[in-house]
Amino acid sequence: MLVMPNVGAYFGRVTSKFITPYANTVGLNASWNFFSPDPAHTMYIRYVVRYLDEEGNETKESVEGFFPEEKNLGISSPFRKRELYAMRFMVIDPKRLRVLLGPWLCRQYPEATSIEMEHVIETVPPLDQVVTLKDETVKDLSQELQFIREYHSCTGGSDEEAL
């Protein structure tokens, strides 16, 4: 039995000029897509904690953080995986960032006046691009995309808001 490589995957595209003519001749030109050709992109929430006075001047240097903290590392601990799932839950509905994550971050940074949060996706470059641009690093070929941006004030006055 012969199976034609997935032409959507890198191996299928590289070998197609050799295999496709034979596969077309004998009627095996329908590829089966058993495996995903691309890994998942890295997703996380970037937040900036602001410390401002009444006039809007910085009283303390802003703090940048990430949720989950291991944004570009594999999460091996089952306890840390909960943070990954919590992050995905938050970005499904952007209102959750403002209503749930914002107040939680305000409690983590008691002197903070506001929290800015954004959902970030770091793309994985396609294998074709990595092979073609051998002198570039994968990090240089990756793109950082921001999808959701929310703001939460830590200085009281915020009424409860339903999800």
Coordinates of C-alpha atoms in Angstrom, one line a residue:
M1 CA 0.0 0.0 0.0
L2 CA 1.3 3.4 -0.9
V3 CA 0.1 6.7 0.7
M4 CA 0.9 10.0 -0.9
P5 CA 2.4 12.6 1.5
N6 CA 0.3 15.5 2.7
V7 CA 1.0 18.3 0.1
G8 CA 0.0 20.8 2.8
A9 CA 3.0 19.7 4.9
Y10 CA 6.6 20.6 4.3
F11 CA 7.7 17.0 3.4
G12 CA 4.8 16.7 0.9
R13 CA 5.7 20.0 -0.9
V14 CA 9.5 19.1 -1.0
T15 CA 8.9 15.6 -2.5
S16 CA 5.9 16.4 -4.6
K17 CA 7.9 17.0 -7.8
F18 CA 9.1 13.3 -7.6
I19 CA 6.1 11.6 -6.1
T20 CA 3.1 13.4 -7.7
P21 CA 3.7 12.3 -11.3
Y22 CA 3.8 8.6 -10.3
A23 CA 0.8 9.1 -7.9
N24 CA -1.2 10.7 -10.6
T25 CA -0.5 7.9 -13.1
V26 CA -1.6 5.1 -10.8
G27 CA -4.5 7.0 -9.2
L28 CA -2.9 7.6 -5.7
N29 CA -3.0 11.4 -5.9
A30 CA -5.4 11.9 -3.0
S31 CA -3.4 12.8 0.1
W32 CA -4.5 12.0 3.6
N33 CA -4.0 14.6 6.3
F34 CA -3.2 12.4 9.3
F35 CA -0.8 14.9 11.0
S36 CA -0.9 18.6 11.6
P37 CA 2.0 20.2 9.8
D38 CA 2.3 23.2 12.3
P39 CA 2.8 23.4 16.0
A40 CA 0.6 25.6 18.2
H41 CA 1.3 29.3 18.7
T42 CA 2.4 30.7 22.0
M43 CA -0.4 32.6 23.8
Y44 CA -0.3 34.6 27.0
I45 CA -1.6 37.7 28.6
R46 CA 0.9 40.6 29.0
Y47 CA 0.0 43.1 31.7
V48 CA 1.4 46.4 32.8
V49 CA 0.9 47.6 36.4
R50 CA 0.8 51.5 36.7
Y51 CA 1.5 53.6 39.8
L52 CA 0.3 57.1 39.2
D53 CA -0.6 60.1 41.4
E54 CA -3.7 62.4 41.0
E55 CA -2.0 64.4 38.2
G56 CA -1.0 61.3 36.3
N57 CA 2.7 61.3 37.1
E58 CA 4.4 58.0 37.8
T59 CA 5.1 57.6 41.6
K60 CA 6.8 54.2 41.1
E61 CA 8.2 52.4 38.0
S62 CA 5.6 50.4 36.1
V63 CA 5.8 46.6 36.3
E64 CA 5.4 44.4 33.3
G65 CA 4.2 40.8 33.8
F66 CA 2.9 37.8 32.0
F67 CA 0.1 35.3 32.7
P68 CA 1.1 32.5 32.8
E69 CA 4.6 33.5 33.9
E70 CA 6.2 30.8 31.7
K71 CA 5.0 32.4 28.5
N72 CA 7.7 30.8 26.2
L73 CA 8.5 27.7 28.2
G74 CA 6.8 24.4 28.3
I75 CA 4.7 24.0 31.3
S76 CA 5.6 20.7 32.9
S77 CA 3.9 21.1 36.3
P78 CA 0.2 20.0 36.3
F79 CA -0.4 22.9 38.8
R80 CA 0.9 25.5 36.3
K81 CA -1.3 24.1 33.5
R82 CA -4.3 25.5 35.5
E83 CA -2.9 29.0 34.8
L84 CA -2.7 28.2 31.1
Y85 CA -6.3 27.1 31.0
A86 CA -7.3 30.1 33.1
M87 CA -5.6 32.4 30.6
R88 CA -7.5 30.7 27.7
F89 CA -10.8 31.1 29.7
M90 CA -10.1 34.8 30.2
V91 CA -9.4 35.6 26.5
I92 CA -12.6 33.8 25.2
D93 CA -14.5 36.8 26.5
P94 CA -12.4 40.0 26.8
K95 CA -14.8 41.3 29.5
R96 CA -13.3 38.6 31.8
L97 CA -10.0 40.4 31.7
R98 CA -11.5 43.5 33.1
V99 CA -13.9 41.9 35.6
L100 CA -11.9 38.9 36.9
L101 CA -8.2 39.3 36.1
G102 CA -7.9 43.1 36.6
P103 CA -9.2 43.0 40.2
W104 CA -7.1 40.0 41.0
L105 CA -3.9 41.8 39.7
C106 CA -4.9 44.9 41.7
R107 CA -4.8 42.7 44.9
Q108 CA -1.4 41.3 43.9
Y109 CA 0.0 44.9 43.5
P110 CA -1.7 46.8 46.4
E111 CA -0.3 50.3 45.5
A112 CA -1.2 50.0 41.8
T113 CA -3.6 52.6 40.3
S114 CA -4.4 50.7 37.1
I115 CA -3.7 47.6 35.1
E116 CA -3.4 47.3 31.3
M117 CA -3.8 43.8 29.9
E118 CA -3.5 42.4 26.4
H119 CA -3.8 39.0 24.8
V120 CA -0.7 38.2 22.8
I121 CA 0.0 35.5 20.3
E122 CA 3.5 34.7 19.2
T123 CA 3.3 32.9 15.9
V124 CA 5.5 30.0 14.9
P125 CA 6.9 30.7 11.4
P126 CA 6.1 28.1 8.7
L127 CA 8.8 25.5 8.1
D128 CA 9.2 26.7 4.5
Q129 CA 10.1 30.1 5.7
V130 CA 12.6 28.8 8.2
V131 CA 14.3 26.6 5.6
T132 CA 14.4 29.4 3.0
L133 CA 15.7 32.0 5.5
K134 CA 18.4 29.8 7.2
D135 CA 20.4 32.8 8.5
E136 CA 17.4 34.1 10.5
T137 CA 16.5 32.7 13.9
V138 CA 13.0 31.4 14.6
K139 CA 12.5 34.2 17.1
D140 CA 13.2 36.8 14.4
L141 CA 10.8 35.1 12.0
S142 CA 8.0 34.9 14.6
Q143 CA 5.4 37.6 14.7
E144 CA 3.8 39.0 17.9
L145 CA 0.1 39.7 17.4
Q146 CA -2.1 41.6 20.0
F147 CA -5.8 40.8 19.8
I148 CA -7.5 42.0 23.0
R149 CA -6.6 45.0 25.1
E150 CA -8.4 45.9 28.3
Y151 CA -7.9 48.4 31.1
H152 CA -8.8 48.2 34.8
S153 CA -8.6 50.9 37.4
C154 CA -7.5 49.8 40.9
T155 CA -8.5 53.1 42.6
G156 CA -12.0 52.1 43.8
G157 CA -15.2 53.5 42.4
S158 CA -15.7 50.4 40.2
D159 CA -19.2 48.9 40.6
E160 CA -19.7 45.2 40.3
E161 CA -20.2 44.1 36.7
A162 CA -21.9 40.9 35.7
L163 CA -20.3 38.5 33.3

